[in-house]
mmCIF file of C-alpha atoms and ligand atoms in Angstrom:
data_model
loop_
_atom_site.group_PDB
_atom_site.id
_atom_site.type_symbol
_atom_site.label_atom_id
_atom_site.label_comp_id
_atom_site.label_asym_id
_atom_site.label_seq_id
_atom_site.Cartn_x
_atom_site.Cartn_y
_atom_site.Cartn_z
ATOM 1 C CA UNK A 290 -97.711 -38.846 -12.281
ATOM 2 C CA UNK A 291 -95.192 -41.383 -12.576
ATOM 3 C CA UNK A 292 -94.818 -40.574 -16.170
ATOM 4 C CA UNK A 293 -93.483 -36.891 -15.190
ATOM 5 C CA UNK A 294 -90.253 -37.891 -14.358
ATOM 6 C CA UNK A 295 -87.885 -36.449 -11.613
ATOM 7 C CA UNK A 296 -89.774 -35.137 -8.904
ATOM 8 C CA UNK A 297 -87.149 -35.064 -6.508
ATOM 9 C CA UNK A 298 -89.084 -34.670 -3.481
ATOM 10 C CA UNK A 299 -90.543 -31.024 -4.136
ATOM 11 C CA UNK A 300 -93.902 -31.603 -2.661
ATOM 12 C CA UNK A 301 -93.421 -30.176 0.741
ATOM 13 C CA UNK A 302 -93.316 -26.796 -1.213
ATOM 14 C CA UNK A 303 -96.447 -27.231 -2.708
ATOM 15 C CA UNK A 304 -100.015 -25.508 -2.070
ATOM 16 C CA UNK A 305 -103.077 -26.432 -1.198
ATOM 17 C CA UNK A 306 -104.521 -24.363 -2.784
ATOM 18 C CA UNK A 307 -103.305 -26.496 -5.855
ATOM 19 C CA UNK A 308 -105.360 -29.029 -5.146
ATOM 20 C CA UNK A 309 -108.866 -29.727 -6.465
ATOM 21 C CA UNK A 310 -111.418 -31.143 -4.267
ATOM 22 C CA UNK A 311 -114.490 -32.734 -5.923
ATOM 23 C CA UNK A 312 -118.580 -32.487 -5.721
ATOM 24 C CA UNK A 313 -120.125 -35.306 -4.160
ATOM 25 C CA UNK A 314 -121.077 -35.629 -7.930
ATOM 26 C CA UNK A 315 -117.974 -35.610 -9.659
ATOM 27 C CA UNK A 316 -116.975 -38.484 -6.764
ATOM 28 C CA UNK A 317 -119.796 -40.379 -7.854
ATOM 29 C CA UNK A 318 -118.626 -40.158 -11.338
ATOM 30 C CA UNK A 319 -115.156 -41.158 -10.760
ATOM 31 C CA UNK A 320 -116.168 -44.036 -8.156
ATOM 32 C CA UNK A 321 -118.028 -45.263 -12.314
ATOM 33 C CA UNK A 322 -114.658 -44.588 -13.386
ATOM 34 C CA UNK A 323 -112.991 -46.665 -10.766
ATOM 35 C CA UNK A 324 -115.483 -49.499 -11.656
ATOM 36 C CA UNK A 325 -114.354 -50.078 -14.811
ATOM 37 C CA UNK A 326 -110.338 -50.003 -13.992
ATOM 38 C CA UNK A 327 -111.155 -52.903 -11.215
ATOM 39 C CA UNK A 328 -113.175 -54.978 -13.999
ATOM 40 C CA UNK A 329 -110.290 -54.646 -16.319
ATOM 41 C CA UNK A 330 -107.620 -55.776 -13.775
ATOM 42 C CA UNK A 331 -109.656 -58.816 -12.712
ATOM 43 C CA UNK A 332 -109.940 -59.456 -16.444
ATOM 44 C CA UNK A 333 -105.972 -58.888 -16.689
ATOM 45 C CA UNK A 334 -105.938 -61.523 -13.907
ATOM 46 C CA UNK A 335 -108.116 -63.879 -15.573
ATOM 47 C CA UNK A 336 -105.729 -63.763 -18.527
ATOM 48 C CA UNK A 337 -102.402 -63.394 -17.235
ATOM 49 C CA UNK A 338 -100.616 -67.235 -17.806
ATOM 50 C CA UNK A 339 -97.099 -68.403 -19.353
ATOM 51 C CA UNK A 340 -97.000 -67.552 -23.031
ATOM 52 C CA UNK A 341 -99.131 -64.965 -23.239
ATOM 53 C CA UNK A 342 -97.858 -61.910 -25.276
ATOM 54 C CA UNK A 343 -98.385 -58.146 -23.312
ATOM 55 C CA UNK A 344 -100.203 -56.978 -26.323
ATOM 56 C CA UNK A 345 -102.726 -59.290 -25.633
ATOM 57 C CA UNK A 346 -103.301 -57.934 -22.463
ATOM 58 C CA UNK A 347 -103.761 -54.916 -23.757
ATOM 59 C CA UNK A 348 -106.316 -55.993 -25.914
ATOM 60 C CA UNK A 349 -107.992 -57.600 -23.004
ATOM 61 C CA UNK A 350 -107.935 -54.328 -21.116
ATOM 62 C CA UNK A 351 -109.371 -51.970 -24.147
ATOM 63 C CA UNK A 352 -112.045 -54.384 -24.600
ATOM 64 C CA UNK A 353 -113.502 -54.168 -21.074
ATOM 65 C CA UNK A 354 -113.108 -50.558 -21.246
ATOM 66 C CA UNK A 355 -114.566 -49.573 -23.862
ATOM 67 C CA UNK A 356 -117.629 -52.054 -23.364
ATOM 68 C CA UNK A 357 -118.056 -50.183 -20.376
ATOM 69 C CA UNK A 358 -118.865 -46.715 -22.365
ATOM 70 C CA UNK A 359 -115.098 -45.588 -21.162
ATOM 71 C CA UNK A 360 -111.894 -44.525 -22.629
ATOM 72 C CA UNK A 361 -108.211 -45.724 -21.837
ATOM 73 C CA UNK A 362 -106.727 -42.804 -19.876
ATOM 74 C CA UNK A 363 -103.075 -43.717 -21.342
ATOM 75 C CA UNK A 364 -103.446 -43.964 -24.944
ATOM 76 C CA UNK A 365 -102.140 -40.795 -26.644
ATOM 77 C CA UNK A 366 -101.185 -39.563 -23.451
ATOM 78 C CA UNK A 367 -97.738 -37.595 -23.944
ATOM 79 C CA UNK A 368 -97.686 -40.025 -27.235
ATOM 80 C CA UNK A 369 -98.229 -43.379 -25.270
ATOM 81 C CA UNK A 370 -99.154 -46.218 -27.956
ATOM 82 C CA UNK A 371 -101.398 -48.442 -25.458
ATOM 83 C CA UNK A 372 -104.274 -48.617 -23.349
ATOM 84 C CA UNK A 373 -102.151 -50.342 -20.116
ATOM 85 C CA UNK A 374 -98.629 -50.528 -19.235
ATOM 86 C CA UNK A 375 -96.801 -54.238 -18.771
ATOM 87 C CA UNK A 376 -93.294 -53.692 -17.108
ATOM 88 C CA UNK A 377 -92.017 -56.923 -16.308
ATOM 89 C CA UNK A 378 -89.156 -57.981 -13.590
ATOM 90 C CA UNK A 379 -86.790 -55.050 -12.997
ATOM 91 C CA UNK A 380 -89.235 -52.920 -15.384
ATOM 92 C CA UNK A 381 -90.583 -50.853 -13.254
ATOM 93 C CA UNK A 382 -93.369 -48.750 -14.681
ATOM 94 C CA UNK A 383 -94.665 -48.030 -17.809
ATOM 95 C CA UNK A 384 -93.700 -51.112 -20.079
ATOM 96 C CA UNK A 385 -95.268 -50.974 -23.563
ATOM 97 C CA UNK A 386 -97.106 -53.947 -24.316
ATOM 98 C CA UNK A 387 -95.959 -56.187 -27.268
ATOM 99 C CA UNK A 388 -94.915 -59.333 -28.411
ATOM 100 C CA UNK A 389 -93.104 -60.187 -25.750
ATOM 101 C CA UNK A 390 -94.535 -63.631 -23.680
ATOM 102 C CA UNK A 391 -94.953 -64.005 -20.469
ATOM 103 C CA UNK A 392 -93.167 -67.064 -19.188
ATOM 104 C CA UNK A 393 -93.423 -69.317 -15.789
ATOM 105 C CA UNK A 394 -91.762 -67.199 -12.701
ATOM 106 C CA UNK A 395 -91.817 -63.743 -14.417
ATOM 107 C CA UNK A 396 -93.501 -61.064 -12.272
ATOM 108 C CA UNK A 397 -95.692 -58.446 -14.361
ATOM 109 C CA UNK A 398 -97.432 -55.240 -12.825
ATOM 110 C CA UNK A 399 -100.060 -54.021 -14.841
ATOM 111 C CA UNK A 400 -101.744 -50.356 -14.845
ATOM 112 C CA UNK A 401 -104.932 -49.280 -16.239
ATOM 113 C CA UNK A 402 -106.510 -45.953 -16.652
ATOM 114 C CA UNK A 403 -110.047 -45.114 -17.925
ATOM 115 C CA UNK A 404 -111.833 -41.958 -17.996
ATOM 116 C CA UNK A 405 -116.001 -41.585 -17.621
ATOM 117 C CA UNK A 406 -117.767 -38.745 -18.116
ATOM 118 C CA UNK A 407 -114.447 -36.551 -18.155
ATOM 119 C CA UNK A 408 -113.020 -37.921 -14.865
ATOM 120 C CA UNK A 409 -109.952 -40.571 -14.549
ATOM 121 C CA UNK A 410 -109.640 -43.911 -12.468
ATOM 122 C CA UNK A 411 -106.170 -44.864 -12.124
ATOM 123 C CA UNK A 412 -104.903 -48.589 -11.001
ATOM 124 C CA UNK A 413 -102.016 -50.927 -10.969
ATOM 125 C CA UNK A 414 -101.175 -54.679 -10.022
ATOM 126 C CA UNK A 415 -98.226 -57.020 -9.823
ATOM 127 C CA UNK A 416 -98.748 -60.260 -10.654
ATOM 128 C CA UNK A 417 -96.783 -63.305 -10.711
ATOM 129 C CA UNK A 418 -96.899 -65.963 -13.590
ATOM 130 C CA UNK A 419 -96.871 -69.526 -12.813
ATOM 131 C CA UNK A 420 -94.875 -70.435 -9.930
ATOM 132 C CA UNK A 421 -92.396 -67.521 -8.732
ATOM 133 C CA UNK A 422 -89.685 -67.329 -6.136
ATOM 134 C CA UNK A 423 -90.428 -66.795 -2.742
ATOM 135 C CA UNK A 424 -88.598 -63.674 -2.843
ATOM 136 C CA UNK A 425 -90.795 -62.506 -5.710
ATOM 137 C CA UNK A 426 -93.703 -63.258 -3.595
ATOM 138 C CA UNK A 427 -92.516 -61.265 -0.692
ATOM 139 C CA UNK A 428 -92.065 -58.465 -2.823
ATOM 140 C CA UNK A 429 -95.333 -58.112 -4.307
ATOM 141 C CA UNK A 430 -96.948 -58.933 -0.849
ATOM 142 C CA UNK A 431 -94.851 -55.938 0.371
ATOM 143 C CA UNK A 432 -95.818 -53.823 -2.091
ATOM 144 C CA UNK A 433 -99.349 -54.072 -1.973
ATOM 145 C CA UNK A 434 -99.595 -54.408 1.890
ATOM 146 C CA UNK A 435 -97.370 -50.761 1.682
ATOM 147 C CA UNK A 436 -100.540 -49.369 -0.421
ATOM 148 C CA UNK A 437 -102.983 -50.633 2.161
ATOM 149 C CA UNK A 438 -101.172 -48.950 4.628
ATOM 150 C CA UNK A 439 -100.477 -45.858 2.709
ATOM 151 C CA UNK A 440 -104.233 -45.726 1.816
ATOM 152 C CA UNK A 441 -105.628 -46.362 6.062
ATOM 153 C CA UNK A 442 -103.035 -43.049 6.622
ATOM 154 C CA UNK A 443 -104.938 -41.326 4.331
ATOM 155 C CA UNK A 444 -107.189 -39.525 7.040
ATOM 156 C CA UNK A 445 -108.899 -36.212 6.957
ATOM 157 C CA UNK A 446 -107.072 -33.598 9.337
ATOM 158 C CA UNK A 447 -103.952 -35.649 8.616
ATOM 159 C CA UNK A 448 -101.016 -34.376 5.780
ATOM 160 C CA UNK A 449 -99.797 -35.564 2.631
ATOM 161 C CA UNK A 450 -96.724 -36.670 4.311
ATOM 162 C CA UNK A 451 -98.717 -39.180 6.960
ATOM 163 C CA UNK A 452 -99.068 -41.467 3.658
ATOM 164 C CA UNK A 453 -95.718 -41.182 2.080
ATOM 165 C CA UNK A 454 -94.233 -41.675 5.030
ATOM 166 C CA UNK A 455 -95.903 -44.650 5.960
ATOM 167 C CA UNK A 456 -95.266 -45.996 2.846
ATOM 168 C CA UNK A 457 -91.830 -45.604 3.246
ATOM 169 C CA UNK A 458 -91.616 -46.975 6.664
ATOM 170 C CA UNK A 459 -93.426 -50.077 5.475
ATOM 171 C CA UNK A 460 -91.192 -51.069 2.843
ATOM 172 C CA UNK A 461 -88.156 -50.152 4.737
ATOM 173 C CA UNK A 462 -88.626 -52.053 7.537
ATOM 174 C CA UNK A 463 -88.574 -55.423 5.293
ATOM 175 C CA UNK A 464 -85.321 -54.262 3.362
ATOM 176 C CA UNK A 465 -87.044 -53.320 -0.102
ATOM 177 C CA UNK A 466 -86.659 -49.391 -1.340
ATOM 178 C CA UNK A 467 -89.141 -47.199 -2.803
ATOM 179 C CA UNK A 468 -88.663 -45.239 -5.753
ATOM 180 C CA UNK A 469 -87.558 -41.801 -5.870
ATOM 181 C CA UNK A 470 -88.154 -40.329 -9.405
ATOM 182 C CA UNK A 471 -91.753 -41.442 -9.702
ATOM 183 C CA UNK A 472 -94.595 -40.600 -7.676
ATOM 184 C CA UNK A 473 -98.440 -41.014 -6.776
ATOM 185 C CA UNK A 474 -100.308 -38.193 -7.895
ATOM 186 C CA UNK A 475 -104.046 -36.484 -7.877
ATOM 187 C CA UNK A 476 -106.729 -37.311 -10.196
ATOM 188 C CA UNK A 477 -109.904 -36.417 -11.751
ATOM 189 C CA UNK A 478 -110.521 -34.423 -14.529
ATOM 190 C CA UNK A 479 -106.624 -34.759 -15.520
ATOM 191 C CA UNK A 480 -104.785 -38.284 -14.699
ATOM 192 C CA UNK A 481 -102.310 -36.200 -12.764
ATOM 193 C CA UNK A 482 -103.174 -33.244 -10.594
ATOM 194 C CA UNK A 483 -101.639 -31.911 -7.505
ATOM 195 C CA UNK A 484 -100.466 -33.022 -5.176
ATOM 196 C CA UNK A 485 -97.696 -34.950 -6.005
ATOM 197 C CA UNK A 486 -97.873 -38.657 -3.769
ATOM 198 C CA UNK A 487 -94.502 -39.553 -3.007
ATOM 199 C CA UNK A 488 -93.642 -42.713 -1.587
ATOM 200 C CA UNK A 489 -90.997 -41.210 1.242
ATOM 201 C CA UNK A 490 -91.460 -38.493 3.126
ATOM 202 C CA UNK A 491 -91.700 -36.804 6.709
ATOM 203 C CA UNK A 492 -95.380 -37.514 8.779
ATOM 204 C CA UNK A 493 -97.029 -34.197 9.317
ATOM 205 C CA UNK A 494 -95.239 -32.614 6.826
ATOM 206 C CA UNK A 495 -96.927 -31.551 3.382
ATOM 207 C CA UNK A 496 -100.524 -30.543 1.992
ATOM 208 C CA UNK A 497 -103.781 -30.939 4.937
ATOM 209 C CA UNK A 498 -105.741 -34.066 3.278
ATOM 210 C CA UNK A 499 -109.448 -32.784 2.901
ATOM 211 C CA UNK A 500 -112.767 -34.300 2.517
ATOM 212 C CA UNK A 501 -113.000 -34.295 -1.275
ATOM 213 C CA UNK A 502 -109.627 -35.158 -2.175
ATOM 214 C CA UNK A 503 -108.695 -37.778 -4.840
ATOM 215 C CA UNK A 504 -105.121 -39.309 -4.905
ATOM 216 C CA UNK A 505 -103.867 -42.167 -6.350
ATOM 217 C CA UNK A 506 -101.526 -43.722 -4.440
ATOM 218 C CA UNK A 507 -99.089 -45.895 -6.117
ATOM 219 C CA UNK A 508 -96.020 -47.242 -4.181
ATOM 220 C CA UNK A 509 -93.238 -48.541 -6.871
ATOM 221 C CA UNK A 510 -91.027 -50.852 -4.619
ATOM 222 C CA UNK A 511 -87.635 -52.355 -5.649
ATOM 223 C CA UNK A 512 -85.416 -55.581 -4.417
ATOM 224 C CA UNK A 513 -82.475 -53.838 -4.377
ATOM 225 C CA UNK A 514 -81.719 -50.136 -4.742
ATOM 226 C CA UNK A 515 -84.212 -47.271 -5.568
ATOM 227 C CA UNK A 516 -82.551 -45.702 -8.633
ATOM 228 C CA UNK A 517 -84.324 -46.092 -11.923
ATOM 229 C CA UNK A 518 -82.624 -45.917 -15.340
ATOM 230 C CA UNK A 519 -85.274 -45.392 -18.726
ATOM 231 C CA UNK A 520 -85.096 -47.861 -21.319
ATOM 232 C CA UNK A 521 -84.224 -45.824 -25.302
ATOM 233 C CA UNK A 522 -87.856 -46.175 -25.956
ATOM 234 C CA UNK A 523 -88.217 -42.971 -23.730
ATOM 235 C CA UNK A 524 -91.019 -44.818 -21.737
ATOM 236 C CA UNK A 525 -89.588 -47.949 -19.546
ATOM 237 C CA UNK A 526 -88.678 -47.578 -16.535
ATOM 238 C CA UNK A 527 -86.100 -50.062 -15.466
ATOM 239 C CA UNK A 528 -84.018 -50.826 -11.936
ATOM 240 C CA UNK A 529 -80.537 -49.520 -12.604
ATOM 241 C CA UNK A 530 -79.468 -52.341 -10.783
ATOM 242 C CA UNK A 531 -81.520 -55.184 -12.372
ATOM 243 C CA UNK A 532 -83.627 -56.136 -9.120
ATOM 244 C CA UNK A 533 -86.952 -57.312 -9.817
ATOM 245 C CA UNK A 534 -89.939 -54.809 -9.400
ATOM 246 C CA UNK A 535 -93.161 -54.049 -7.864
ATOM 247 C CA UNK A 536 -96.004 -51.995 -8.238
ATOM 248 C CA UNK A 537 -99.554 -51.549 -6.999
ATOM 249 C CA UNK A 538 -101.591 -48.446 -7.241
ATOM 250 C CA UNK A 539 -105.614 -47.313 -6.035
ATOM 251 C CA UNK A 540 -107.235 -44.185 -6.230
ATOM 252 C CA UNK A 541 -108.963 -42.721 -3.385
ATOM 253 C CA UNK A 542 -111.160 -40.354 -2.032
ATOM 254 C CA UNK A 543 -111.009 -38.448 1.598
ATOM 255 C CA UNK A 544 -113.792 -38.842 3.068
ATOM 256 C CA UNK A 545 -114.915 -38.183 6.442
ATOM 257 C CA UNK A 546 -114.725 -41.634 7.905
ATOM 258 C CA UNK A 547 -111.617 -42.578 6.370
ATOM 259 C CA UNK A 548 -110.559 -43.031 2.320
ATOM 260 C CA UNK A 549 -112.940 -44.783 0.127
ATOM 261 C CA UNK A 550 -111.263 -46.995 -2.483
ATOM 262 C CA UNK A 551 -112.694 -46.189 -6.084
ATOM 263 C CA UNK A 552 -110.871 -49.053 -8.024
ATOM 264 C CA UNK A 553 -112.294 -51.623 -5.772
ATOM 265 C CA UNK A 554 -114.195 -54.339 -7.846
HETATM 266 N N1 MF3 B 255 -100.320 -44.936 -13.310
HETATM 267 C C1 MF3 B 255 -99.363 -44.360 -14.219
HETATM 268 C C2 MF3 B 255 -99.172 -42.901 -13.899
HETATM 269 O O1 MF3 B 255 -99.853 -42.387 -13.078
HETATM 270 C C3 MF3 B 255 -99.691 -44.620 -15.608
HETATM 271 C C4 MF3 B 255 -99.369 -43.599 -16.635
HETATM 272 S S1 MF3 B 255 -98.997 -44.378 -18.089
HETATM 273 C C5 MF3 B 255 -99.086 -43.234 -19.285
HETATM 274 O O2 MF3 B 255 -98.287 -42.246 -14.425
HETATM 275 F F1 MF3 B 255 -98.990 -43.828 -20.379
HETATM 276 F F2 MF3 B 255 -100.213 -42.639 -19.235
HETATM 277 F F3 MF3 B 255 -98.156 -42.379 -19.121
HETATM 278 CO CO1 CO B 256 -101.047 -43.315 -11.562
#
């Protein structure tokens, strides 16, 4: 649900009874679902080089989704023109792909969506381009290693809170911030359910996680300070400060040995 916009922490308030917990079937459908978002980020990873133009990319993404009998989970939604979003350097989330070209030492995380059989898979990446800084490096390795971390908290028995909180605590510890105004979310037949995953938070606090439960967990981690500022095409979200970006997202299941990843190639 990073698209909703403020969220300002509200979670804690929220019921379970919100929450939708899926068949072993419907989990079977959305682990098809999270098939084809992991084949088109390996394909965005194949083709991600200097001087190639975001719009490409999101060529590259449709085309491997909709080979795959799916449909891009983003296009049309709340009026979004593409099929992924490309937010480069301090972009945050939800860059719109277009003629702009990557070049050598940018950063660019890139998020697909694809729906099968009515249900949504839901994944991001940030990748570098070329040769980037070893800051740059030790953000996205950060970033991703907060996800992994958010997603082994992710227990049955535990709370909603376990994850954000270790999220948090993660990306703390090693001086980056997570954002505030944007937030993991659930998913299935809609791209964002309940709960609302925030990337801070108190352990124990927040919804039970149950058997059945799919989240997608995205932690959006900046250089510098957490507040966001949206570019006047209503859509990008940028660092207010200018600090380079990171973003990488998975959806999950509960399960009852642990989360299963469903946008694992
Ligand atoms: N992963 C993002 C989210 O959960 C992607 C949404 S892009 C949008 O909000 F175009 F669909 F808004
Ligand atoms: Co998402």
């Amino acid at each position: 649900m990073n698209t909703l916009g403020k969220s300002s922490g509200a979670y804690t308030a929220q019921k379970n009874s919100g929450i939708l917990i899926k068949s072993p079937r419907e989990i079977k459908i959305m682990r098809s679902a999270g098939q084809v978002v992991a084949l088109a980020i390996e394909a965005l990873k194949e083709a991600v080089r200097p001087g190639v133009r975001t719009i490409e990319l999101d060529a590259v993404a449709f085309e491997v989704i909709t080979k795959n009998g799916a449909i891009p989970s983003f296009k049309g939604y709340r009026g979004y023109p593409a099929s992924i979003c490309a937010s480069i350097n301090e972009e945050i989330v939800h860059g719109i792909p277009g003629e702009r070209r990557l070049k050598e030492g940018d950063i660019v995380s890139l998020d697909v969506g694809a729906i099968v059989d009515g249900f949504h898979g839901d994944a991001a990446a940030t990748l570098g381009v070329g040769e980037i800084s070893p800051e740059a490096q030790r953000l996205i390795d950060t970033t991703r290693d907060a996800l992994w971390a958010g997603i082994k908290a992710a227990k049955k028995g535990g709370r909603l809170g376990d994850i954000s909180a270790t999220i948090q605590k993660y990306v703390e510890e090693r001086s980056f911030s997570v954002v505030r105004e944007y937030v993991g979310h659930g998913i299935g037949r809609n791209l964002h359910e309940d709960p609302s995953v925030p990337n801070y938070g108190e352990a124990g606090q927040g919804p039970l996680l149950r058997t059945g439960m799919t989240l997608a967990l995205e932690p959006m981690v900046n250089a510098g300070g957490w507040q966001t500022k949206l570019l006047s095409d209503n859509w990008t979200v940028v660092t207010a400060d200018g600090s380079l970006s990171a973003h990488f997202e998975h959806t999950i299941v509960i399960g009852d040995g642990g989360a299963e990843i469903l946008t694992l190639p």
